[in-house]
PDB file of C-alpha atoms and ligand atoms in Angstrom:
ATOM      1  CA  MET A   1      68.662  64.042 103.462  1.00 39.00           C
ATOM      2  CA  LYS A   2      68.285  60.539 101.972  1.00 41.00           C
ATOM      3  CA  PRO A   3      71.382  58.299 102.113  1.00 42.00           C
ATOM      4  CA  SER A   4      71.681  58.411  98.298  1.00 44.00           C
ATOM      5  CA  SER A   5      71.707  62.210  98.213  1.00 45.00           C
ATOM      6  CA  LEU A   6      74.141  62.273 101.158  1.00 42.00           C
ATOM      7  CA  LEU A   7      76.445  60.063  99.131  1.00 41.00           C
ATOM      8  CA  ALA A   8      76.036  62.315  96.091  1.00 42.00           C
ATOM      9  CA  ALA A   9      76.831  65.360  98.214  1.00 42.00           C
ATOM     10  CA  ALA A  10      79.900  63.640  99.675  1.00 40.00           C
ATOM     11  CA  THR A  11      81.100  62.645  96.202  1.00 38.00           C
ATOM     12  CA  LEU A  12      80.607  66.190  94.933  1.00 39.00           C
ATOM     13  CA  ALA A  13      82.479  67.607  97.943  1.00 38.00           C
ATOM     14  CA  GLY A  14      85.254  65.060  97.371  1.00 37.00           C
ATOM     15  CA  SER A  15      85.676  65.985  93.730  1.00 37.00           C
ATOM     16  CA  LEU A  16      85.623  69.700  94.589  1.00 38.00           C
ATOM     17  CA  ILE A  17      88.379  69.127  97.142  1.00 37.00           C
ATOM     18  CA  ALA A  18      90.311  67.061  94.585  1.00 37.00           C
ATOM     19  CA  SER A  19      90.143  69.833  92.024  1.00 38.00           C
ATOM     20  CA  VAL A  20      91.018  72.523  94.568  1.00 39.00           C
ATOM     21  CA  GLN A  21      94.020  70.520  95.778  1.00 43.00           C
ATOM     22  CA  GLY A  22      95.246  70.068  92.234  1.00 52.00           C
ATOM     23  CA  GLN A  23      95.107  66.291  92.124  1.00 58.00           C
ATOM     24  CA  GLY A  24      94.635  66.551  88.371  1.00 89.00           C
ATOM     25  CA  ILE A  25      98.306  67.495  87.927  1.00 95.00           C
ATOM     26  CA  ASP A  26     100.203  64.953  85.832  1.00 96.00           C
ATOM     27  CA  TYR A  27     103.639  65.335  87.465  1.00 97.00           C
ATOM     28  CA  ALA A  28     105.206  62.598  85.335  1.00 97.00           C
ATOM     29  CA  LYS A  29     104.345  64.559  82.211  1.00 97.00           C
ATOM     30  CA  ILE A  30     105.925  67.846  83.351  1.00 98.00           C
ATOM     31  CA  GLU A  31     109.171  68.798  81.632  1.00 98.00           C
ATOM     32  CA  ILE A  32     111.313  71.669  82.873  1.00 98.00           C
ATOM     33  CA  LEU A  33     112.043  74.254  80.175  1.00 98.00           C
ATOM     34  CA  ARG A  34     115.047  76.568  80.516  1.00 98.00           C
ATOM     35  CA  GLU A  35     115.264  80.152  79.271  1.00 98.00           C
ATOM     36  CA  LYS A  36     118.463  82.220  79.454  1.00 98.00           C
ATOM     37  CA  ILE A  37     117.665  85.759  80.632  1.00 97.00           C
ATOM     38  CA  GLY A  38     121.115  87.193  81.397  1.00 96.00           C
ATOM     39  CA  PRO A  39     124.771  86.102  81.297  1.00 96.00           C
ATOM     40  CA  ASN A  40     124.230  83.961  84.415  1.00 98.00           C
ATOM     41  CA  LEU A  41     120.475  84.238  85.014  1.00 98.00           C
ATOM     42  CA  TYR A  42     117.961  81.611  83.912  1.00 98.00           C
ATOM     43  CA  MET A  43     114.241  80.995  84.226  1.00 98.00           C
ATOM     44  CA  LEU A  44     112.828  77.476  84.570  1.00 98.00           C
ATOM     45  CA  SER A  45     109.184  76.743  83.721  1.00 98.00           C
ATOM     46  CA  GLY A  46     107.039  73.627  83.677  1.00 98.00           C
ATOM     47  CA  SER A  47     105.759  72.473  80.298  1.00 97.00           C
ATOM     48  CA  ALA A  48     102.185  73.060  79.073  1.00 96.00           C
ATOM     49  CA  GLY A  49      99.244  70.685  79.306  1.00 94.00           C
ATOM     50  CA  ALA A  50     100.080  68.853  82.556  1.00 96.00           C
ATOM     51  CA  ASP A  51      98.669  71.188  85.248  1.00 94.00           C
ATOM     52  CA  PRO A  52      94.935  72.000  85.006  1.00 89.00           C
ATOM     53  CA  GLY A  53      95.408  75.062  87.241  1.00 87.00           C
ATOM     54  CA  HIS A  54      98.151  76.379  84.940  1.00 89.00           C
ATOM     55  CA  GLU A  55      97.433  75.003  81.480  1.00 89.00           C
ATOM     56  CA  ASP A  56     100.104  77.144  79.777  1.00 91.00           C
ATOM     57  CA  ALA A  57     103.017  76.120  82.028  1.00 95.00           C
ATOM     58  CA  ALA A  58     102.910  73.715  84.981  1.00 96.00           C
ATOM     59  CA  GLY A  59     103.577  75.221  88.400  1.00 96.00           C
ATOM     60  CA  GLY A  60     105.309  78.518  89.169  1.00 97.00           C
ATOM     61  CA  ARG A  61     108.362  79.921  87.404  1.00 98.00           C
ATOM     62  CA  ILE A  62     111.791  79.460  89.031  1.00 98.00           C
ATOM     63  CA  GLY A  63     114.737  81.868  88.781  1.00 98.00           C
ATOM     64  CA  VAL A  64     118.349  80.633  88.924  1.00 98.00           C
ATOM     65  CA  LEU A  65     121.362  82.940  89.321  1.00 98.00           C
ATOM     66  CA  SER A  66     124.561  80.926  88.871  1.00 98.00           C
ATOM     67  CA  GLY A  67     128.249  81.581  89.437  1.00 98.00           C
ATOM     68  CA  PRO A  68     131.268  80.915  91.641  1.00 98.00           C
ATOM     69  CA  ASP A  69     129.459  82.131  94.782  1.00 98.00           C
ATOM     70  CA  GLY A  70     126.899  79.348  94.416  1.00 98.00           C
ATOM     71  CA  ILE A  71     123.348  79.286  93.162  1.00 98.00           C
ATOM     72  CA  PHE A  72     120.686  81.766  94.213  1.00 98.00           C
ATOM     73  CA  MET A  73     117.222  80.448  93.462  1.00 98.00           C
ATOM     74  CA  VAL A  74     113.742  82.015  93.355  1.00 98.00           C
ATOM     75  CA  ASP A  75     110.816  79.703  94.201  1.00 98.00           C
ATOM     76  CA  ALA A  76     110.748  75.939  94.510  1.00 98.00           C
ATOM     77  CA  GLN A  77     107.897  74.523  92.345  1.00 98.00           C
ATOM     78  CA  TYR A  78     105.894  71.432  93.267  1.00 97.00           C
ATOM     79  CA  ALA A  79     107.691  68.982  95.573  1.00 96.00           C
ATOM     80  CA  GLN A  80     106.903  66.101  93.205  1.00 97.00           C
ATOM     81  CA  ILE A  81     109.193  67.486  90.476  1.00 98.00           C
ATOM     82  CA  THR A  82     112.230  68.550  92.542  1.00 98.00           C
ATOM     83  CA  ASP A  83     114.397  65.915  90.807  1.00 98.00           C
ATOM     84  CA  LYS A  84     113.555  67.418  87.420  1.00 98.00           C
ATOM     85  CA  VAL A  85     114.235  70.944  88.651  1.00 98.00           C
ATOM     86  CA  VAL A  86     117.598  69.877  90.085  1.00 98.00           C
ATOM     87  CA  ALA A  87     118.484  68.147  86.796  1.00 98.00           C
ATOM     88  CA  ALA A  88     117.660  71.387  84.924  1.00 98.00           C
ATOM     89  CA  ILE A  89     119.801  73.412  87.360  1.00 98.00           C
ATOM     90  CA  ARG A  90     122.696  70.968  86.907  1.00 98.00           C
ATOM     91  CA  LYS A  91     122.642  71.723  83.186  1.00 98.00           C
ATOM     92  CA  ILE A  92     123.382  75.352  84.154  1.00 98.00           C
ATOM     93  CA  SER A  93     125.888  74.869  86.980  1.00 97.00           C
ATOM     94  CA  SER A  94     127.343  72.285  89.352  1.00 98.00           C
ATOM     95  CA  GLU A  95     127.698  74.865  92.152  1.00 98.00           C
ATOM     96  CA  PRO A  96     125.797  74.255  95.410  1.00 98.00           C
ATOM     97  CA  ILE A  97     122.291  75.717  95.745  1.00 98.00           C
ATOM     98  CA  ARG A  98     123.014  78.174  98.557  1.00 98.00           C
ATOM     99  CA  PHE A  99     120.030  80.496  98.767  1.00 98.00           C
ATOM    100  CA  LEU A 100     116.325  80.135  98.052  1.00 98.00           C
ATOM    101  CA  VAL A 101     113.691  82.873  98.312  1.00 98.00           C
ATOM    102  CA  ASN A 102     109.913  82.527  97.910  1.00 98.00           C
ATOM    103  CA  THR A 103     107.870  85.153  96.017  1.00 98.00           C
ATOM    104  CA  HIS A 104     104.751  84.057  97.947  1.00 98.00           C
ATOM    105  CA  VAL A 105     103.187  81.165  99.851  1.00 96.00           C
ATOM    106  CA  HIS A 106     101.340  79.151  97.178  1.00 95.00           C
ATOM    107  CA  GLY A 107     102.291  75.512  96.754  1.00 94.00           C
ATOM    108  CA  ASP A 108     103.302  75.857  93.106  1.00 96.00           C
ATOM    109  CA  HIS A 109     106.069  78.184  94.402  1.00 98.00           C
ATOM    110  CA  THR A 110     106.876  76.698  97.837  1.00 97.00           C
ATOM    111  CA  ALA A 111     105.947  72.993  97.962  1.00 95.00           C
ATOM    112  CA  GLY A 112     109.509  72.019  96.965  1.00 97.00           C
ATOM    113  CA  ASN A 113     111.070  74.186  99.728  1.00 97.00           C
ATOM    114  CA  ALA A 114     111.907  71.343 102.107  1.00 97.00           C
ATOM    115  CA  ASN A 115     113.681  69.368  99.371  1.00 97.00           C
ATOM    116  CA  PHE A 116     116.025  72.265  98.548  1.00 98.00           C
ATOM    117  CA  VAL A 117     116.608  73.136 102.214  1.00 98.00           C
ATOM    118  CA  LYS A 118     117.677  69.512 102.827  1.00 98.00           C
ATOM    119  CA  MET A 119     120.131  69.895  99.945  1.00 98.00           C
ATOM    120  CA  GLY A 120     121.705  72.807 101.871  1.00 98.00           C
ATOM    121  CA  ALA A 121     119.821  75.892 100.669  1.00 98.00           C
ATOM    122  CA  LEU A 122     119.143  78.691 103.164  1.00 98.00           C
ATOM    123  CA  LEU A 123     115.509  79.768 102.738  1.00 98.00           C
ATOM    124  CA  PHE A 124     114.512  83.449 102.900  1.00 98.00           C
ATOM    125  CA  ALA A 125     110.959  84.835 102.870  1.00 98.00           C
ATOM    126  CA  ARG A 126     108.642  87.360 104.438  1.00 98.00           C
ATOM    127  CA  GLU A 127     107.672  86.797 108.058  1.00 98.00           C
ATOM    128  CA  GLU A 128     104.024  86.855 106.859  1.00 97.00           C
ATOM    129  CA  LEU A 129     104.765  84.048 104.405  1.00 97.00           C
ATOM    130  CA  ARG A 130     106.172  81.928 107.212  1.00 97.00           C
ATOM    131  CA  GLU A 131     102.955  82.473 109.181  1.00 96.00           C
ATOM    132  CA  GLU A 132     100.880  81.609 106.090  1.00 94.00           C
ATOM    133  CA  LEU A 133     102.857  78.394 105.588  1.00 94.00           C
ATOM    134  CA  LEU A 134     102.381  77.479 109.249  1.00 92.00           C
ATOM    135  CA  HIS A 135      98.620  78.041 109.091  1.00 87.00           C
ATOM    136  CA  GLN A 136      97.995  77.118 105.479  1.00 74.00           C
ATOM    137  CA  PRO A 137      94.237  76.952 104.842  1.00 60.00           C
ATOM    138  CA  ALA A 138      92.679  75.028 101.964  1.00 57.00           C
ATOM    139  CA  PRO A 139      95.116  75.488  99.074  1.00 55.00           C
ATOM    140  CA  ALA A 140      94.302  77.796  96.193  1.00 56.00           C
ATOM    141  CA  ALA A 141      93.000  76.280  92.984  1.00 58.00           C
ATOM    142  CA  GLY A 142      95.517  74.160  91.153  1.00 59.00           C
ATOM    143  CA  ASN A 143      97.858  73.764  94.090  1.00 58.00           C
ATOM    144  CA  PRO A 144      98.557  70.497  95.878  1.00 59.00           C
ATOM    145  CA  ALA A 145      97.816  69.885  99.547  1.00 59.00           C
ATOM    146  CA  PRO A 146     100.462  71.532 101.749  1.00 58.00           C
ATOM    147  CA  ALA A 147     103.260  69.365 103.125  1.00 61.00           C
ATOM    148  CA  ARG A 148     103.938  69.697 106.857  1.00 81.00           C
ATOM    149  CA  ASP A 149     107.708  69.185 106.849  1.00 91.00           C
ATOM    150  CA  PRO A 150     109.271  71.833 109.158  1.00 93.00           C
ATOM    151  CA  ALA A 151     112.110  72.252 106.620  1.00 95.00           C
ATOM    152  CA  ARG A 152     109.605  74.003 104.325  1.00 96.00           C
ATOM    153  CA  LEU A 153     109.618  77.092 106.606  1.00 97.00           C
ATOM    154  CA  PRO A 154     111.990  80.016 105.927  1.00 98.00           C
ATOM    155  CA  MET A 155     114.930  80.171 108.341  1.00 98.00           C
ATOM    156  CA  VAL A 156     115.508  83.875 107.626  1.00 98.00           C
ATOM    157  CA  THR A 157     112.525  86.231 107.530  1.00 98.00           C
ATOM    158  CA  TYR A 158     112.071  89.958 106.922  1.00 98.00           C
ATOM    159  CA  GLY A 159     109.187  92.434 106.993  1.00 97.00           C
ATOM    160  CA  MET A 160     108.266  95.580 105.065  1.00 96.00           C
ATOM    161  CA  GLY A 161     111.030  98.162 104.808  1.00 94.00           C
ATOM    162  CA  GLU A 162     114.322  98.342 102.946  1.00 96.00           C
ATOM    163  CA  PRO A 163     115.055  95.464 100.554  1.00 97.00           C
ATOM    164  CA  VAL A 164     117.304  92.609 101.669  1.00 98.00           C
ATOM    165  CA  LYS A 165     120.347  92.668  99.364  1.00 98.00           C
ATOM    166  CA  PHE A 166     122.549  89.838  98.112  1.00 98.00           C
ATOM    167  CA  ARG A 167     125.828  90.617  96.406  1.00 98.00           C
ATOM    168  CA  MET A 168     127.018  87.503  94.640  1.00 98.00           C
ATOM    169  CA  ASN A 169     128.022  86.176  91.245  1.00 98.00           C
ATOM    170  CA  GLY A 170     128.604  89.721  89.942  1.00 98.00           C
ATOM    171  CA  GLU A 171     124.967  90.595  90.591  1.00 98.00           C
ATOM    172  CA  ILE A 172     123.080  92.665  93.160  1.00 98.00           C
ATOM    173  CA  VAL A 173     119.835  90.948  94.084  1.00 98.00           C
ATOM    174  CA  ASP A 174     117.164  92.885  95.995  1.00 98.00           C
ATOM    175  CA  LEU A 175     114.345  91.174  97.854  1.00 98.00           C
ATOM    176  CA  ILE A 176     111.707  93.903  97.696  1.00 98.00           C
ATOM    177  CA  PRO A 177     108.786  93.411 100.120  1.00 98.00           C
ATOM    178  CA  VAL A 178     105.321  94.166  98.733  1.00 97.00           C
ATOM    179  CA  ARG A 179     102.428  95.241 100.945  1.00 95.00           C
ATOM    180  CA  ALA A 180      99.556  92.692 100.970  1.00 96.00           C
ATOM    181  CA  ALA A 181      98.839  92.096  97.253  1.00 97.00           C
ATOM    182  CA  HIS A 182      98.490  88.586  95.736  1.00 97.00           C
ATOM    183  CA  THR A 183      99.036  87.294  99.296  1.00 97.00           C
ATOM    184  CA  GLY A 184     100.015  88.898 102.600  1.00 97.00           C
ATOM    185  CA  GLY A 185     103.707  87.967 102.182  1.00 98.00           C
ATOM    186  CA  ASP A 186     104.711  88.850  98.604  1.00 98.00           C
ATOM    187  CA  THR A 187     108.279  89.700  97.566  1.00 98.00           C
ATOM    188  CA  MET A 188     109.587  91.011  94.232  1.00 98.00           C
ATOM    189  CA  ILE A 189     113.110  89.860  93.370  1.00 98.00           C
ATOM    190  CA  ARG A 190     115.158  92.334  91.384  1.00 98.00           C
ATOM    191  CA  PHE A 191     118.430  91.496  89.613  1.00 98.00           C
ATOM    192  CA  GLU A 192     119.958  94.960  89.207  1.00 98.00           C
ATOM    193  CA  ASN A 193     122.650  94.227  86.614  1.00 98.00           C
ATOM    194  CA  ALA A 194     120.503  91.929  84.484  1.00 98.00           C
ATOM    195  CA  ASP A 195     117.705  94.564  84.731  1.00 98.00           C
ATOM    196  CA  VAL A 196     115.135  91.923  85.580  1.00 98.00           C
ATOM    197  CA  ILE A 197     112.426  91.807  88.256  1.00 98.00           C
ATOM    198  CA  MET A 198     110.616  88.610  89.166  1.00 98.00           C
ATOM    199  CA  ILE A 199     107.246  89.974  90.275  1.00 98.00           C
ATOM    200  CA  GLY A 200     105.450  86.861  91.518  1.00 98.00           C
ATOM    201  CA  ASP A 201     101.710  86.530  90.950  1.00 97.00           C
ATOM    202  CA  PHE A 202     100.127  89.945  91.581  1.00 97.00           C
ATOM    203  CA  TYR A 203     100.277  90.370  87.808  1.00 97.00           C
ATOM    204  CA  ARG A 204      99.228  87.598  85.479  1.00 94.00           C
ATOM    205  CA  ASN A 205      98.510  87.409  81.767  1.00 92.00           C
ATOM    206  CA  TYR A 206      96.933  83.957  81.694  1.00 91.00           C
ATOM    207  CA  GLY A 207      93.555  84.149  83.394  1.00 92.00           C
ATOM    208  CA  TYR A 208      92.155  87.091  85.362  1.00 96.00           C
ATOM    209  CA  PRO A 209      93.931  88.540  88.420  1.00 96.00           C
ATOM    210  CA  PHE A 210      93.920  86.244  91.403  1.00 95.00           C
ATOM    211  CA  ILE A 211      94.114  87.817  94.826  1.00 96.00           C
ATOM    212  CA  ASP A 212      94.210  85.261  97.599  1.00 95.00           C
ATOM    213  CA  THR A 213      92.321  87.009 100.382  1.00 94.00           C
ATOM    214  CA  ASN A 214      92.423  83.826 102.488  1.00 91.00           C
ATOM    215  CA  ASN A 215      96.197  84.298 102.636  1.00 93.00           C
ATOM    216  CA  GLY A 216      96.155  88.034 103.325  1.00 95.00           C
ATOM    217  CA  GLY A 217      96.018  89.350  99.732  1.00 97.00           C
ATOM    218  CA  THR A 218      94.126  92.584  99.061  1.00 97.00           C
ATOM    219  CA  LEU A 219      92.814  94.340  95.958  1.00 97.00           C
ATOM    220  CA  LYS A 220      94.137  97.696  97.151  1.00 97.00           C
ATOM    221  CA  GLY A 221      97.568  96.193  97.780  1.00 97.00           C
ATOM    222  CA  ALA A 222      97.636  94.560  94.342  1.00 98.00           C
ATOM    223  CA  LEU A 223      96.943  97.934  92.697  1.00 98.00           C
ATOM    224  CA  GLU A 224      99.680  99.516  94.828  1.00 97.00           C
ATOM    225  CA  ALA A 225     102.074  96.726  93.854  1.00 97.00           C
ATOM    226  CA  LEU A 226     101.400  97.419  90.174  1.00 98.00           C
ATOM    227  CA  ASP A 227     102.095 101.134  90.736  1.00 97.00           C
ATOM    228  CA  ALA A 228     105.288 100.304  92.640  1.00 96.00           C
ATOM    229  CA  THR A 229     106.434  98.015  89.820  1.00 97.00           C
ATOM    230  CA  MET A 230     105.947 100.782  87.254  1.00 97.00           C
ATOM    231  CA  LYS A 231     108.035 103.119  89.445  1.00 96.00           C
ATOM    232  CA  ILE A 232     110.879 100.666  90.074  1.00 97.00           C
ATOM    233  CA  ALA A 233     111.104  99.336  86.507  1.00 98.00           C
ATOM    234  CA  GLY A 234     112.986 101.174  83.799  1.00 97.00           C
ATOM    235  CA  PRO A 235     111.834 101.244  80.165  1.00 96.00           C
ATOM    236  CA  ASN A 236     113.852  98.125  79.300  1.00 97.00           C
ATOM    237  CA  THR A 237     113.404  96.202  82.539  1.00 98.00           C
ATOM    238  CA  ARG A 238     112.058  92.717  81.944  1.00 98.00           C
ATOM    239  CA  LEU A 239     109.268  91.895  84.389  1.00 98.00           C
ATOM    240  CA  ILE A 240     108.900  88.172  84.933  1.00 98.00           C
ATOM    241  CA  PRO A 241     105.613  86.964  86.438  1.00 98.00           C
ATOM    242  CA  GLY A 242     105.266  83.668  88.261  1.00 97.00           C
ATOM    243  CA  HIS A 243     103.133  82.457  85.339  1.00 95.00           C
ATOM    244  CA  GLY A 244     102.647  83.591  81.761  1.00 94.00           C
ATOM    245  CA  THR A 245     104.800  85.621  79.408  1.00 95.00           C
ATOM    246  CA  ILE A 246     107.587  88.062  80.242  1.00 97.00           C
ATOM    247  CA  ILE A 247     106.491  91.702  80.038  1.00 97.00           C
ATOM    248  CA  ASN A 248     107.760  95.210  80.550  1.00 96.00           C
ATOM    249  CA  ARG A 249     106.489  98.296  82.307  1.00 96.00           C
ATOM    250  CA  THR A 250     104.069  99.379  79.577  1.00 97.00           C
ATOM    251  CA  ASP A 251     102.181  96.055  79.794  1.00 96.00           C
ATOM    252  CA  ILE A 252     101.158  96.888  83.363  1.00 97.00           C
ATOM    253  CA  VAL A 253      99.075  99.887  82.219  1.00 96.00           C
ATOM    254  CA  PRO A 254      96.184  98.091  80.437  1.00 96.00           C
ATOM    255  CA  TYR A 255      96.158  95.410  83.140  1.00 96.00           C
ATOM    256  CA  ARG A 256      95.793  98.002  85.882  1.00 97.00           C
ATOM    257  CA  ASP A 257      93.173  99.901  83.857  1.00 97.00           C
ATOM    258  CA  MET A 258      91.160  96.696  83.442  1.00 97.00           C
ATOM    259  CA  ILE A 259      91.177  96.079  87.217  1.00 98.00           C
ATOM    260  CA  LEU A 260      90.119  99.675  87.860  1.00 97.00           C
ATOM    261  CA  ALA A 261      87.310  99.504  85.264  1.00 97.00           C
ATOM    262  CA  VAL A 262      85.939  96.273  86.746  1.00 98.00           C
ATOM    263  CA  GLN A 263      86.249  97.757  90.233  1.00 97.00           C
ATOM    264  CA  THR A 264      84.285 100.865  89.168  1.00 97.00           C
ATOM    265  CA  LYS A 265      81.545  98.778  87.547  1.00 98.00           C
ATOM    266  CA  VAL A 266      81.211  96.479  90.567  1.00 98.00           C
ATOM    267  CA  GLN A 267      81.176  99.480  92.907  1.00 97.00           C
ATOM    268  CA  GLN A 268      78.283 100.999  90.897  1.00 97.00           C
ATOM    269  CA  MET A 269      76.324  97.745  91.101  1.00 98.00           C
ATOM    270  CA  ILE A 270      76.926  97.529  94.858  1.00 97.00           C
ATOM    271  CA  GLY A 271      75.612 101.106  95.048  1.00 97.00           C
ATOM    272  CA  GLN A 272      72.463  99.888  93.256  1.00 97.00           C
ATOM    273  CA  GLY A 273      72.068  97.198  95.909  1.00 97.00           C
ATOM    274  CA  LYS A 274      72.986  94.280  93.629  1.00 97.00           C
ATOM    275  CA  SER A 275      73.876  90.928  95.177  1.00 97.00           C
ATOM    276  CA  GLU A 276      77.046  88.975  94.377  1.00 96.00           C
ATOM    277  CA  GLN A 277      74.985  86.655  92.140  1.00 96.00           C
ATOM    278  CA  GLU A 278      73.569  89.609  90.222  1.00 97.00           C
ATOM    279  CA  VAL A 279      77.046  91.098  89.752  1.00 97.00           C
ATOM    280  CA  LEU A 280      78.375  87.740  88.510  1.00 97.00           C
ATOM    281  CA  ALA A 281      75.424  87.377  86.134  1.00 97.00           C
ATOM    282  CA  ALA A 282      76.156  90.813  84.648  1.00 97.00           C
ATOM    283  CA  LYS A 283      79.468  89.476  83.197  1.00 96.00           C
ATOM    284  CA  VAL A 284      81.308  92.718  83.874  1.00 97.00           C
ATOM    285  CA  THR A 285      84.558  91.335  82.422  1.00 97.00           C
ATOM    286  CA  ALA A 286      82.951  90.763  78.992  1.00 97.00           C
ATOM    287  CA  PRO A 287      84.798  93.675  77.285  1.00 96.00           C
ATOM    288  CA  TYR A 288      88.111  92.023  78.255  1.00 96.00           C
ATOM    289  CA  ASP A 289      87.361  88.317  77.832  1.00 96.00           C
ATOM    290  CA  ALA A 290      88.759  88.117  74.297  1.00 95.00           C
ATOM    291  CA  LYS A 291      92.037  89.716  75.437  1.00 93.00           C
ATOM    292  CA  VAL A 292      92.610  87.538  78.517  1.00 93.00           C
ATOM    293  CA  PRO A 293      93.802  84.061  77.532  1.00 91.00           C
ATOM    294  CA  GLY A 294      92.436  81.463  79.939  1.00 89.00           C
ATOM    295  CA  GLY A 295      90.058  84.040  81.437  1.00 93.00           C
ATOM    296  CA  LEU A 296      86.978  81.862  80.968  1.00 93.00           C
ATOM    297  CA  LEU A 297      88.633  78.586  81.985  1.00 90.00           C
ATOM    298  CA  PRO A 298      87.633  76.998  85.302  1.00 86.00           C
ATOM    299  CA  ALA A 299      89.604  78.177  88.327  1.00 83.00           C
ATOM    300  CA  GLY A 300      88.788  75.662  91.049  1.00 75.00           C
ATOM    301  CA  ALA A 301      85.510  75.645  92.952  1.00 75.00           C
ATOM    302  CA  ALA A 302      84.926  79.378  92.388  1.00 70.00           C
ATOM    303  CA  GLY A 303      83.879  78.978  88.731  1.00 87.00           C
ATOM    304  CA  THR A 304      85.866  80.544  85.908  1.00 93.00           C
ATOM    305  CA  SER A 305      88.885  82.734  86.449  1.00 94.00           C
ATOM    306  CA  ALA A 306      86.643  85.713  85.530  1.00 96.00           C
ATOM    307  CA  ASP A 307      84.059  84.682  88.162  1.00 96.00           C
ATOM    308  CA  ARG A 308      86.766  84.262  90.816  1.00 95.00           C
ATOM    309  CA  PHE A 309      88.113  87.732  90.011  1.00 97.00           C
ATOM    310  CA  VAL A 310      84.679  89.415  90.113  1.00 97.00           C
ATOM    311  CA  ARG A 311      83.755  87.635  93.370  1.00 96.00           C
ATOM    312  CA  MET A 312      87.003  88.877  94.903  1.00 96.00           C
ATOM    313  CA  VAL A 313      86.407  92.470  93.752  1.00 97.00           C
ATOM    314  CA  TYR A 314      82.843  92.340  95.082  1.00 97.00           C
ATOM    315  CA  SER A 315      83.839  91.020  98.499  1.00 95.00           C
ATOM    316  CA  GLN A 316      86.811  93.393  98.827  1.00 96.00           C
ATOM    317  CA  LEU A 317      84.582  96.382  98.023  1.00 96.00           C
ATOM    318  CA  LYS A 318      81.969  95.091 100.464  1.00 93.00           C
ATOM    319  CA  GLY A 319      84.721  95.112 103.077  1.00 86.00           C
ATOM    320  CA  GLY A 320      84.613  91.370 103.641  1.00 63.00           C
ATOM    321  CA  LYS A 321      86.990  88.654 102.565  1.00 53.00           C
TER     322      LYS A 321
HETATM  323 ZN1   ZN B   1     100.240  82.349  93.497  1.00 78.62          ZN
END
């Protein structure tokens, strides 16, 4: 390779890494928006237009349960905006932030962990999530490079099995472990009295499904998680994804059907001996593209969100990663 083309290759690799690590995020521009969900339950979201990986709302959604027993918090957003998150929480309550739980490993949900732990929060998460944080590979699209502060790691971990329960502030909170879905260490957080479940990222309605197989996610597990959600949720239960709009049980059905239809189509093409490139070129998501906002937007180095989804389905069905 000539020096000039080496330089070009290095520059291209550098810009790919920059986009994968989410260096395009304009942290200064992010505002924290507050939504009241129950008498003492709030959701905090980043504002739109500041995070190229999440154009509709920067970072991952945070849950805040307030009351005399102290604050219980779900997910920790980007580390760079902890001050803004704390300011938003202080508008809800001046109680100490006692407990923090992570829905899954990605930086838009965990990068702020260490900041909240140093403020006194006790961090809970799946044992698998702790392992994923310890051995974090290249971050998923839109997420910043992982911080290495030991305080980011959960002090209390749990596996599959019965939910961990918190009884505080007049609420019963269940940490419900999910078998490998969006990642290998997903948890749903259910607020029984408010009739709300924070479901993390195995469902999304901005962009196509993202299953992070590098962090232990599986297509089969994501489908099982959707089935489990439909079983656990009642007709009026509000399901709150890590990104996008709040839904209920009936919204899961077309989403699941879409995944199954794409899976069937890709399986047929694999049966015909088609390569990954041929499957991508066939645009198997075309019937859904108009109904999936953000579906054709770039999603890191893997192409569009649709391409990333189809690649994942192809490799999962091929039995690889
Ligand atoms: Zn995620």
